[in-house]
CSV table of C-alpha atoms and ligand atoms in Angstrom, one decimal:
chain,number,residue,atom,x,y,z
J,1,UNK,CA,35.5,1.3,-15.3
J,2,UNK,CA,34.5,3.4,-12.4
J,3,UNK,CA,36.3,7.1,-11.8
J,4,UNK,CA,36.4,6.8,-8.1
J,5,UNK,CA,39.4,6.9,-5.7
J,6,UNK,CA,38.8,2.7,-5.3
J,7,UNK,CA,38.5,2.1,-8.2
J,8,UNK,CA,41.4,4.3,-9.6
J,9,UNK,CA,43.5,2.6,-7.0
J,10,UNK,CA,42.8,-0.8,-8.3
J,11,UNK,CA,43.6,-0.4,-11.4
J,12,UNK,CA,46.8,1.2,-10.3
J,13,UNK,CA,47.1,-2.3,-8.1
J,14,UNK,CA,46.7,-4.5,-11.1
J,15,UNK,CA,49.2,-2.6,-12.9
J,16,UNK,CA,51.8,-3.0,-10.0
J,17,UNK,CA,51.4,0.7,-10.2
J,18,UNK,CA,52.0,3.1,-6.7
J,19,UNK,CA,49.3,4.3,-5.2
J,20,UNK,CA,49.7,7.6,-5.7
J,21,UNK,CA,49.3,7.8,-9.4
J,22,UNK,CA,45.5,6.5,-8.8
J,23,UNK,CA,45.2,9.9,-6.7
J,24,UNK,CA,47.2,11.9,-9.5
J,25,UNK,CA,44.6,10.7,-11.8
J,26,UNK,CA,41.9,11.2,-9.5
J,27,UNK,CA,42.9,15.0,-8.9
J,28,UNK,CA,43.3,15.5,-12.8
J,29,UNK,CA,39.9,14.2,-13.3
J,30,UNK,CA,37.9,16.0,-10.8
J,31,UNK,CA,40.4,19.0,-9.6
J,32,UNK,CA,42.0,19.9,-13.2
J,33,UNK,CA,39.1,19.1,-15.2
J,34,UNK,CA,40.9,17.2,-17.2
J,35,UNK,CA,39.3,15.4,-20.2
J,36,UNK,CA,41.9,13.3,-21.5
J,37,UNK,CA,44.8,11.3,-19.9
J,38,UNK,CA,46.5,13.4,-22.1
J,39,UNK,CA,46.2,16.4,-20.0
J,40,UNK,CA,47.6,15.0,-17.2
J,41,UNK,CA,51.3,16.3,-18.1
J,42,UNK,CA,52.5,15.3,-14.1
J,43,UNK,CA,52.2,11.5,-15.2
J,44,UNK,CA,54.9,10.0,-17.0
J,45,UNK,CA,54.2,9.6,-20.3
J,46,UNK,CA,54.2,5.6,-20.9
J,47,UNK,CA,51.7,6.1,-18.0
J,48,UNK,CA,49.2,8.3,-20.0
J,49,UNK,CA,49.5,6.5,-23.0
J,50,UNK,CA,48.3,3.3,-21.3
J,51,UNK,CA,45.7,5.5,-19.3
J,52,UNK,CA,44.6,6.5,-22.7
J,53,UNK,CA,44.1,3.3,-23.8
J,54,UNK,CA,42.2,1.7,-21.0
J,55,UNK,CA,40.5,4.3,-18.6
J,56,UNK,CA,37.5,5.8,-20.1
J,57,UNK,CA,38.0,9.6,-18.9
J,58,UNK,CA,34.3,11.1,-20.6
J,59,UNK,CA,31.2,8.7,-20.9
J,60,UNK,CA,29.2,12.1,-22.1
J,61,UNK,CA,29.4,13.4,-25.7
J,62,UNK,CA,27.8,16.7,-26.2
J,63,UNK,CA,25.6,16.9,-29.4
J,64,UNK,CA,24.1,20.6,-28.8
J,65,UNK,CA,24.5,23.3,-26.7
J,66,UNK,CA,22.3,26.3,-26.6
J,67,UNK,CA,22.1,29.8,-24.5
J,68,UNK,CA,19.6,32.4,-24.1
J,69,UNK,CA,19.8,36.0,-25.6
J,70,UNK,CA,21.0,37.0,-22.0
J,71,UNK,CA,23.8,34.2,-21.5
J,72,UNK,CA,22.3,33.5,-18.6
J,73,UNK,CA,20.9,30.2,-19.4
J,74,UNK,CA,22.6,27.0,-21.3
J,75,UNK,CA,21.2,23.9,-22.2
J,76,UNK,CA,23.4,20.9,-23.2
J,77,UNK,CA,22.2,17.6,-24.6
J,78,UNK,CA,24.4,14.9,-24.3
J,79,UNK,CA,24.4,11.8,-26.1
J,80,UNK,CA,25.7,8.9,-23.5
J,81,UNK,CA,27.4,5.7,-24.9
J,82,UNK,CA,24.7,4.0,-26.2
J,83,UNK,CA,23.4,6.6,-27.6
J,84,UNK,CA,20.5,7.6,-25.3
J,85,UNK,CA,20.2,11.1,-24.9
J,86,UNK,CA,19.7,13.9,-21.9
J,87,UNK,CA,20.1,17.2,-20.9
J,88,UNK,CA,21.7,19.4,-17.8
J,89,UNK,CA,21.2,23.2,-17.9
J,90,UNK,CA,23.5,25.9,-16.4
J,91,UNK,CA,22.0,28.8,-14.8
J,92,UNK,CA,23.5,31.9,-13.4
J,93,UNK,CA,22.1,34.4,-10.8
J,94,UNK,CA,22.9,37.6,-9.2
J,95,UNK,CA,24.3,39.6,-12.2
J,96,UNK,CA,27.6,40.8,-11.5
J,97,UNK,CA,27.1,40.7,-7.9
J,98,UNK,CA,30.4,39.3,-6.0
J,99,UNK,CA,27.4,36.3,-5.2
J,100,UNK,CA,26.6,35.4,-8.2
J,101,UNK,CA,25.8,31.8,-8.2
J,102,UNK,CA,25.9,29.3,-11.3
J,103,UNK,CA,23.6,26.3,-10.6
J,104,UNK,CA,23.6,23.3,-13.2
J,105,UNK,CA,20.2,21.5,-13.4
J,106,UNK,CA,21.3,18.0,-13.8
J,107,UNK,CA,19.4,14.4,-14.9
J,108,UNK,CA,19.6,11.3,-13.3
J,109,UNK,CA,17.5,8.9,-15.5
J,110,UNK,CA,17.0,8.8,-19.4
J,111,UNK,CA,13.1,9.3,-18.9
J,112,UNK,CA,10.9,8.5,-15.9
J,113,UNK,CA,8.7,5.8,-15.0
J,114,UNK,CA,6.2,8.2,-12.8
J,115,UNK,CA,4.3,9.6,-15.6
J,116,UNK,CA,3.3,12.7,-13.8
J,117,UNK,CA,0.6,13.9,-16.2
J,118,UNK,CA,1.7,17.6,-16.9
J,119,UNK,CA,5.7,15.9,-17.1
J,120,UNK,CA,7.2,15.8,-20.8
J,121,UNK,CA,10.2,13.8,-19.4
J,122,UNK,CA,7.7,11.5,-17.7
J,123,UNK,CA,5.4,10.7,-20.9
J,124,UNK,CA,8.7,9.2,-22.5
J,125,UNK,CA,8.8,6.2,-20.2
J,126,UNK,CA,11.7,5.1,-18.3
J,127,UNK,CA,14.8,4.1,-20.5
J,128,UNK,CA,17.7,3.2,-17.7
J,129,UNK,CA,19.0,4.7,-15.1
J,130,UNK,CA,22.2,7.3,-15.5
J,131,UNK,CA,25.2,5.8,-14.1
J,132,UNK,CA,27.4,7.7,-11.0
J,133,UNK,CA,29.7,8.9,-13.7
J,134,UNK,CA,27.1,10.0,-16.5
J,135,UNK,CA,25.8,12.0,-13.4
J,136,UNK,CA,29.0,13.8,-12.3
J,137,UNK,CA,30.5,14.4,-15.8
J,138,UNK,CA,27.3,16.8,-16.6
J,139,UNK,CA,28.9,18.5,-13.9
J,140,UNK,CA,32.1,18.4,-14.9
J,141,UNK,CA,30.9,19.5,-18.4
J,142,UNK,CA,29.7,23.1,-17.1
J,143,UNK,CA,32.8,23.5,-14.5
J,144,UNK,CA,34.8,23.4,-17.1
J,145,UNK,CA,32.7,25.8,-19.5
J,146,UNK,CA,32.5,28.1,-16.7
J,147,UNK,CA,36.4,27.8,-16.1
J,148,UNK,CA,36.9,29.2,-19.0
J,149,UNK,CA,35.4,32.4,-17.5
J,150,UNK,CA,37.2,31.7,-14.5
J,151,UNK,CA,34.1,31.3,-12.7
J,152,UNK,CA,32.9,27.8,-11.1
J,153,UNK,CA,29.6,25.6,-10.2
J,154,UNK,CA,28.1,26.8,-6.9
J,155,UNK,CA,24.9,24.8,-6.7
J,156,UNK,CA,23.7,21.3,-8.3
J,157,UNK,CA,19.9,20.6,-8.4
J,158,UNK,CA,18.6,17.4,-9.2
J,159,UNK,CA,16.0,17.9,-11.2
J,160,UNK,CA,16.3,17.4,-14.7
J,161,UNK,CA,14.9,14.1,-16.5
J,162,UNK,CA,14.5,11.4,-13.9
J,163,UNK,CA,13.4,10.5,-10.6
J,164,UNK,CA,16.6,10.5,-8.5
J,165,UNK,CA,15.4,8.1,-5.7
J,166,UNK,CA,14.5,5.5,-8.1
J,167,UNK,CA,18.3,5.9,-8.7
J,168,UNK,CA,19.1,6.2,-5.4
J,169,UNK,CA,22.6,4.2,-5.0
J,170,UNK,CA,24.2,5.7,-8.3
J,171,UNK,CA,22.7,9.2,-6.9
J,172,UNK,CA,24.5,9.2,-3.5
J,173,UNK,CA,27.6,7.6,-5.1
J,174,UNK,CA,27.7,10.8,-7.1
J,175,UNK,CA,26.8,13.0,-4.5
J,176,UNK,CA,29.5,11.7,-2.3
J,177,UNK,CA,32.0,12.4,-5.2
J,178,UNK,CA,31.0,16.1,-6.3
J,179,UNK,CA,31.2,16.7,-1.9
J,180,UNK,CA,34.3,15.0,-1.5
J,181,UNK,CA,36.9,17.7,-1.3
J,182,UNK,CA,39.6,15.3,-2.9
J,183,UNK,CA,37.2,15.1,-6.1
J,184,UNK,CA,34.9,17.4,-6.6
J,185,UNK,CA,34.8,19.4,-3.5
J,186,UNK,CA,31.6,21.3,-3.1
J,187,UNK,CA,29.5,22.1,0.0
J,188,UNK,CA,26.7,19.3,0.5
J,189,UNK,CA,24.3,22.1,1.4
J,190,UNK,CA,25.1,23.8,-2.1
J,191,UNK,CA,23.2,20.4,-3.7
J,192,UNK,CA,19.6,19.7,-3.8
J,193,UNK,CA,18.0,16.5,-4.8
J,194,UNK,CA,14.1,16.4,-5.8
J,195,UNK,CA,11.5,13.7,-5.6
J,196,UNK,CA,8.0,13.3,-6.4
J,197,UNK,CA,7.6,11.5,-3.6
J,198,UNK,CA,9.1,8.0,-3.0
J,199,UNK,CA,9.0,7.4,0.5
J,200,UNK,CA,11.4,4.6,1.4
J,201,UNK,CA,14.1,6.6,-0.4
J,202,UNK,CA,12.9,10.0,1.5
J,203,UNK,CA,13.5,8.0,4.8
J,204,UNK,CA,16.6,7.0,3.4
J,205,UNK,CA,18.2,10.1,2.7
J,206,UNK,CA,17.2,11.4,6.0
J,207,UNK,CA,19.5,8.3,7.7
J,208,UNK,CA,22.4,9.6,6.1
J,209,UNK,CA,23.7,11.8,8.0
J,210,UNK,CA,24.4,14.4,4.9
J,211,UNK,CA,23.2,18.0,4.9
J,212,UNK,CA,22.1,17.8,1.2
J,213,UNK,CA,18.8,19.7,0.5
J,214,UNK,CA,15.6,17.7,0.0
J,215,UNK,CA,12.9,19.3,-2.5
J,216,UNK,CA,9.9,17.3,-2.6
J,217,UNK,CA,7.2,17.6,-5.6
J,218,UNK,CA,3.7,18.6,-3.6
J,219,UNK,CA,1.7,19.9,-6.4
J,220,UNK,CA,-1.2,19.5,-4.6
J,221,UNK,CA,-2.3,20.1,-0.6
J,222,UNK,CA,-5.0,16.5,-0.7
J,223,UNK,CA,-4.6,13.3,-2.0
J,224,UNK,CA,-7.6,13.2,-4.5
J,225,UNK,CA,-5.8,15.9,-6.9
J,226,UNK,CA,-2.4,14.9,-6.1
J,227,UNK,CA,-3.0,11.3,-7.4
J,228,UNK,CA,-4.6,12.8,-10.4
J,229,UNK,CA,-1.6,14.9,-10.9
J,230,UNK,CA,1.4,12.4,-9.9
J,231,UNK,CA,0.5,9.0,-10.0
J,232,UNK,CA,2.7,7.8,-7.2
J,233,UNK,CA,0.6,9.5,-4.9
J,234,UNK,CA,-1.5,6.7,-4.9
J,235,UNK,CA,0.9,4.6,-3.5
J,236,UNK,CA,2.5,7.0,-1.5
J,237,UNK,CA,-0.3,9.1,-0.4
J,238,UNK,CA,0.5,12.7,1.2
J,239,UNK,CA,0.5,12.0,5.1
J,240,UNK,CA,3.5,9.3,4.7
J,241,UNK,CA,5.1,12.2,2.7
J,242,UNK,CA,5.1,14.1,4.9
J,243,UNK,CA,5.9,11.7,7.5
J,244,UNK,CA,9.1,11.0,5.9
J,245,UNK,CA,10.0,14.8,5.4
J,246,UNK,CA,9.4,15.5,9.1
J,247,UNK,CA,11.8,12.8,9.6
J,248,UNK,CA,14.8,14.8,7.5
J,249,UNK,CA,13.7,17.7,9.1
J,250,UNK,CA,14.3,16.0,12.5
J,251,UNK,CA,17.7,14.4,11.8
J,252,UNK,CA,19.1,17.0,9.4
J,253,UNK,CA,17.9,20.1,11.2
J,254,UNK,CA,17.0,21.7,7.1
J,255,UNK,CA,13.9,23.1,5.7
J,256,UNK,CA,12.3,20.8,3.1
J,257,UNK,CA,11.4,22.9,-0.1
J,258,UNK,CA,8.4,21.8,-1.8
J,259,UNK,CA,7.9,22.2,-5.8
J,260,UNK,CA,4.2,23.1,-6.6
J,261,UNK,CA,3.8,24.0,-10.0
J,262,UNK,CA,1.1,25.5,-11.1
J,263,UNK,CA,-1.8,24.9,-13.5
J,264,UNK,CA,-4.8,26.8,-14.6
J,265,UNK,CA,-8.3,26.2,-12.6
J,266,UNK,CA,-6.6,22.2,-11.6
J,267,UNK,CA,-3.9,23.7,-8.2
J,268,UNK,CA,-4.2,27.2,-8.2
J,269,UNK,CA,-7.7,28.1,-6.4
J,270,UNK,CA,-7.7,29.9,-3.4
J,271,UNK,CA,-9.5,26.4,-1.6
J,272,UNK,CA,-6.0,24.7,-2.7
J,273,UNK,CA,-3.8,27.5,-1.3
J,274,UNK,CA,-5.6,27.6,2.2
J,275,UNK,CA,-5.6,23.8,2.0
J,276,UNK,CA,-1.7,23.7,1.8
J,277,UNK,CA,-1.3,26.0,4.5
J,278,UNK,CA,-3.6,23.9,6.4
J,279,UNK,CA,-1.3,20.7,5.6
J,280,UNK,CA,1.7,22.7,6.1
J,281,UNK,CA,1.4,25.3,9.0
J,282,UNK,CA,4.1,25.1,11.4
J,283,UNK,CA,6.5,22.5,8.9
J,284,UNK,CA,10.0,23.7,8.3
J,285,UNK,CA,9.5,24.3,4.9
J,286,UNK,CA,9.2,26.7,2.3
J,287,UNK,CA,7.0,26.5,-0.9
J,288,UNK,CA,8.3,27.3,-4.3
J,289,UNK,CA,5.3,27.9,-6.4
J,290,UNK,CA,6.7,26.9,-10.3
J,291,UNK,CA,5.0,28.0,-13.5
J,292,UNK,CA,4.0,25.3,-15.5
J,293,UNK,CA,6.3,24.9,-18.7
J,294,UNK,CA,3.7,24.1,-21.8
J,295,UNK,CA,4.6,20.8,-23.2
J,296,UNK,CA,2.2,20.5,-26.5
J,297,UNK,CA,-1.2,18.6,-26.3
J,298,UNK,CA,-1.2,18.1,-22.4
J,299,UNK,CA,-4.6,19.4,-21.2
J,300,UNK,CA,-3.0,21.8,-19.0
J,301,UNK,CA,-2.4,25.6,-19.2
J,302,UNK,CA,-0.2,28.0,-17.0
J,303,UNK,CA,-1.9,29.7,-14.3
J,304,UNK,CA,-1.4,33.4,-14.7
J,305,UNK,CA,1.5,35.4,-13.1
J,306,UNK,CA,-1.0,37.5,-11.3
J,307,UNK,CA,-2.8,34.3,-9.9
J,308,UNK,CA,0.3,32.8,-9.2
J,309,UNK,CA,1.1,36.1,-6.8
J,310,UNK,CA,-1.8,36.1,-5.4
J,311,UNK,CA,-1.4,32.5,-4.6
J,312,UNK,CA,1.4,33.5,-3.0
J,313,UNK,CA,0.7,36.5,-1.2
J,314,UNK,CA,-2.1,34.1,0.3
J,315,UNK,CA,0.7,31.6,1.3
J,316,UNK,CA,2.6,34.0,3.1
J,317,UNK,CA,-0.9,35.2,5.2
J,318,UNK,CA,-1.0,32.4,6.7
J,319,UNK,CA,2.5,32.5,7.6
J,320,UNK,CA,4.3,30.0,5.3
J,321,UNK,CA,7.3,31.1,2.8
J,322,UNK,CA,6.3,30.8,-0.5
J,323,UNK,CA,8.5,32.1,-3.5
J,324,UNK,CA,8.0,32.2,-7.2
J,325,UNK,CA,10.6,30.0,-9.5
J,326,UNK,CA,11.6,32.3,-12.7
J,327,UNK,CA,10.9,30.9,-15.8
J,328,UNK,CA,14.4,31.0,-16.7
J,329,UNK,CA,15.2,28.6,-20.0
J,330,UNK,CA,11.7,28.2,-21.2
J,331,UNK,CA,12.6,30.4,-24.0
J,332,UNK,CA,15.4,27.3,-25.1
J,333,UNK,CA,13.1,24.8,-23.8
J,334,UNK,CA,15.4,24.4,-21.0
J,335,UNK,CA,12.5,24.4,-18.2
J,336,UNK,CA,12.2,22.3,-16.0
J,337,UNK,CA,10.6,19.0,-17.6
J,338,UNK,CA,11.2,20.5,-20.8
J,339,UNK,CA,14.0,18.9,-21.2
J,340,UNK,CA,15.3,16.5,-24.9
J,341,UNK,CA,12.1,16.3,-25.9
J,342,UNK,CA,12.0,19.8,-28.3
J,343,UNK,CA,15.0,18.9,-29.1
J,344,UNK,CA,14.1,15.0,-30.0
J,345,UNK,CA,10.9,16.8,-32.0
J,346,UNK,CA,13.2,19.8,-33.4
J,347,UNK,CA,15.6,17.0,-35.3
J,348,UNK,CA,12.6,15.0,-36.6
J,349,UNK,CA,11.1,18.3,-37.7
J,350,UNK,CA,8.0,15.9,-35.9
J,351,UNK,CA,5.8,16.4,-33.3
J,352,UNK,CA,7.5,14.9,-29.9
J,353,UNK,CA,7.2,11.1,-28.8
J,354,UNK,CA,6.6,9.0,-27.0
J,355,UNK,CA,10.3,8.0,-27.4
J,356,UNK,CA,11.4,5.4,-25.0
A,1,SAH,N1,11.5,13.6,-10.7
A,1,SAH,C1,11.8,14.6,-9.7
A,1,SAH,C2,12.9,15.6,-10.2
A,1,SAH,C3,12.8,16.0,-11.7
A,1,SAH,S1,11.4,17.0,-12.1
A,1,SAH,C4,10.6,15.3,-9.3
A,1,SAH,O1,9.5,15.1,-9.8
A,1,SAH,O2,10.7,16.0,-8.3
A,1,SAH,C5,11.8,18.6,-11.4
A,1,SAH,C6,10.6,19.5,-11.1
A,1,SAH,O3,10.0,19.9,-12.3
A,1,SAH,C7,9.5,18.7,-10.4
A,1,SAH,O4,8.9,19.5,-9.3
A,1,SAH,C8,8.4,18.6,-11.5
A,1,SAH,O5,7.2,18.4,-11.0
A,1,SAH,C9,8.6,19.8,-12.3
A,1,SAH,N2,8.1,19.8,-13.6
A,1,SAH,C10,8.0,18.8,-14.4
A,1,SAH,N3,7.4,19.2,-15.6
A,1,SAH,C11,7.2,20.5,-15.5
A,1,SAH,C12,6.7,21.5,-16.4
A,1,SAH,N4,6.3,21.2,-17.6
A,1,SAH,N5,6.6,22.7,-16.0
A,1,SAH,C13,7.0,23.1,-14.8
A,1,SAH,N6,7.5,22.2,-13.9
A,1,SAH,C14,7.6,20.9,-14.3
A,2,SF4,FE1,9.3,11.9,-13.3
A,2,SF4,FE2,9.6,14.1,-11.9
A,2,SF4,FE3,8.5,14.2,-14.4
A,2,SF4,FE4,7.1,13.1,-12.4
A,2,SF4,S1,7.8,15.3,-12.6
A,2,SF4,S2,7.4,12.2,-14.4
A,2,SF4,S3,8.8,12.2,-11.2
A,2,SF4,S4,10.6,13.6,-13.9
């Protein structure tokens, strides 16, 4: 069953149960952390014993968890109820500043249908989609890791395996749950949600009214290498885009950020960085220039830090904010479209996929 308020109350109605123990079960879940009706100790105990028996608290198992030699960085791979698998990684910035922010990369999809050519999550295919809960419980997973340190999630990216508008219901639904301050309460400008591009869904998103962040996957600054690069370019091509980012720029007042990674001698010329200040002069925007993760026998290579600055630096002449992403979790293959996949090839002792 669903984890929401409604659907906590209903159960509560079927039972002939008050109200208010759906939203005492609904604050233990999402306020308390709790992972088992057996933690909820203000319920009567009849009342957890039946909880325990027919409300599925945890849909997420975790099968490995893995940090960097700093601690900065953890990975988690979950393995969901039937057994498909993904991953969420935690990240911390800011040292021991009072600031310091802990952002969890989560996944909305067990693979991806795009098949974005330098992608390892998107040469595995599409499996399903994640459901709202799957979603929120990687969340919950970290909050409570990080409880323990008595620190807590600041910021939720959407970007780990999975293209989140082709999820788009089940994504909102959980976005609407980590916001809501009766569950899990944080700021919707705190959360951003990235997409390669799907253009209905962009326009969407604008319509609602929500001051969630919108990161959009550019790659590119023209159409030709862009469709070469993500293959739903072709049906999405760059000026509706754009079109549709304008539009949450309009109605949410935000900057859009826009993911470029970069690849050797394919983006990272100095025609492609005056191109994309060409397509993007005077945008509310800012450019966040990735380095490409290696993901074996793709006929790609990482474009060099000191082209990548000077890519950059070039950006920034011509007036547009460009910053470089850290290549934080490559070291645990927890990079950005890194993600299952070494660990999918590490348990075979094989070479990886496709697995679908
Ligand atoms: N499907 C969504 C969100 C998940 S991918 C999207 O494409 O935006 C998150 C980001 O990681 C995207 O910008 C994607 O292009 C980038 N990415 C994918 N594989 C990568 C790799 N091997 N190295 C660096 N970035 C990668
Ligand atoms: Fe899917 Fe994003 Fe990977 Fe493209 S980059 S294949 S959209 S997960």
């Amino acid at each position: 069953m669903g984890r929401d308020l409604a659907a906590l109350r209903s159960w509560a109605a079927d039972r002939n149960l008050p109200p208010f123990r759906a939203a005492q079960v609904h604050h233990g879940l999402y306020r308390r952390l709790a992972t088992s009706p057996g933690e909820l100790t203000d319920l009567p105990r009849a009342l957890r014993e039946q909880l325990d028996l027919e409300v599925r608290l945890s849909d997420l198992r975790v099968v490995h968890e893995v940090s960097d030699s700093s601690g900065q960085t953890t990975k988690a791979l979950f393995a969901l109820q039937d057994g498909a698998l993904v991953e969420s990684v935690l990240m911390a910035y800011g040292g021991r500043d009072i600031r310091r922010r802990h952002t969890v990369c989560l996944s909305s999809q067990v693979g991806c249908a795009l098949a974005c050519t330098f992608c390892a999550t998107g040469r595995q295919g599409w499996a399903r989609d994640l459901t709202v809960g799957e979603m929120v419980e990687q969340i919950l997973y970290f909050a409570r890791l990080l409880r323990t340190r008595g620190e807590q999630v600041t910021n939720i990216v959407y970007m780990g395996m999975g293209e989140p508008f082709l999820n788009y219901d089940a994504v909102l639904e959980s976005v609407r749950l980590l916001t809501d301050p009766d569950a899990f309460g944080l700021g919707a400008r705190h959360i951003t949600i990235s997409t390669s591009g799907v253009v209905p869904a962009i326009q969407r998103f604008a319509r609602e009214n929500l001051q969630v962040g919108l990161a959009v996957s550019l790659h590119a600054p023209d159409d030709a290498l862009r469709s070469t690069l993500v293959p739903l370019n072709r049906r999405y091509p760059l000026a509706e885009v754009l079109d549709a980012c304008e539009e949450y720029i309009a109605r949410t007042h935000r900057r859009v950020s826009f993911e470029y990674t970069m690849l050797e001698g394919v983006n990272d010329g100095v025609e492609q960085a005056e191109g994309l200040a060409r397509l993007l002069r005077g945008m509310l925007c800012h450019i966040n220039l990735i380095p490409w993760n290696r993901v074996d026998d793709m006929p790609y290579h990482p474009s060099s830090p000191l082209v990548i600055s000077d890519f950059r630096d070039r950006l920034v002449e011509y007036g547009l904010a460009a910053t470089i992403r850290d290549t934080r979790g490559s070291g645990i293959s927890a990079a950005c479209g890194q993600l299952r996949t070494s660990t999918i090839r590490d348990r075979k002792g094989a070479r990886p996929l496709p697995v679908v």
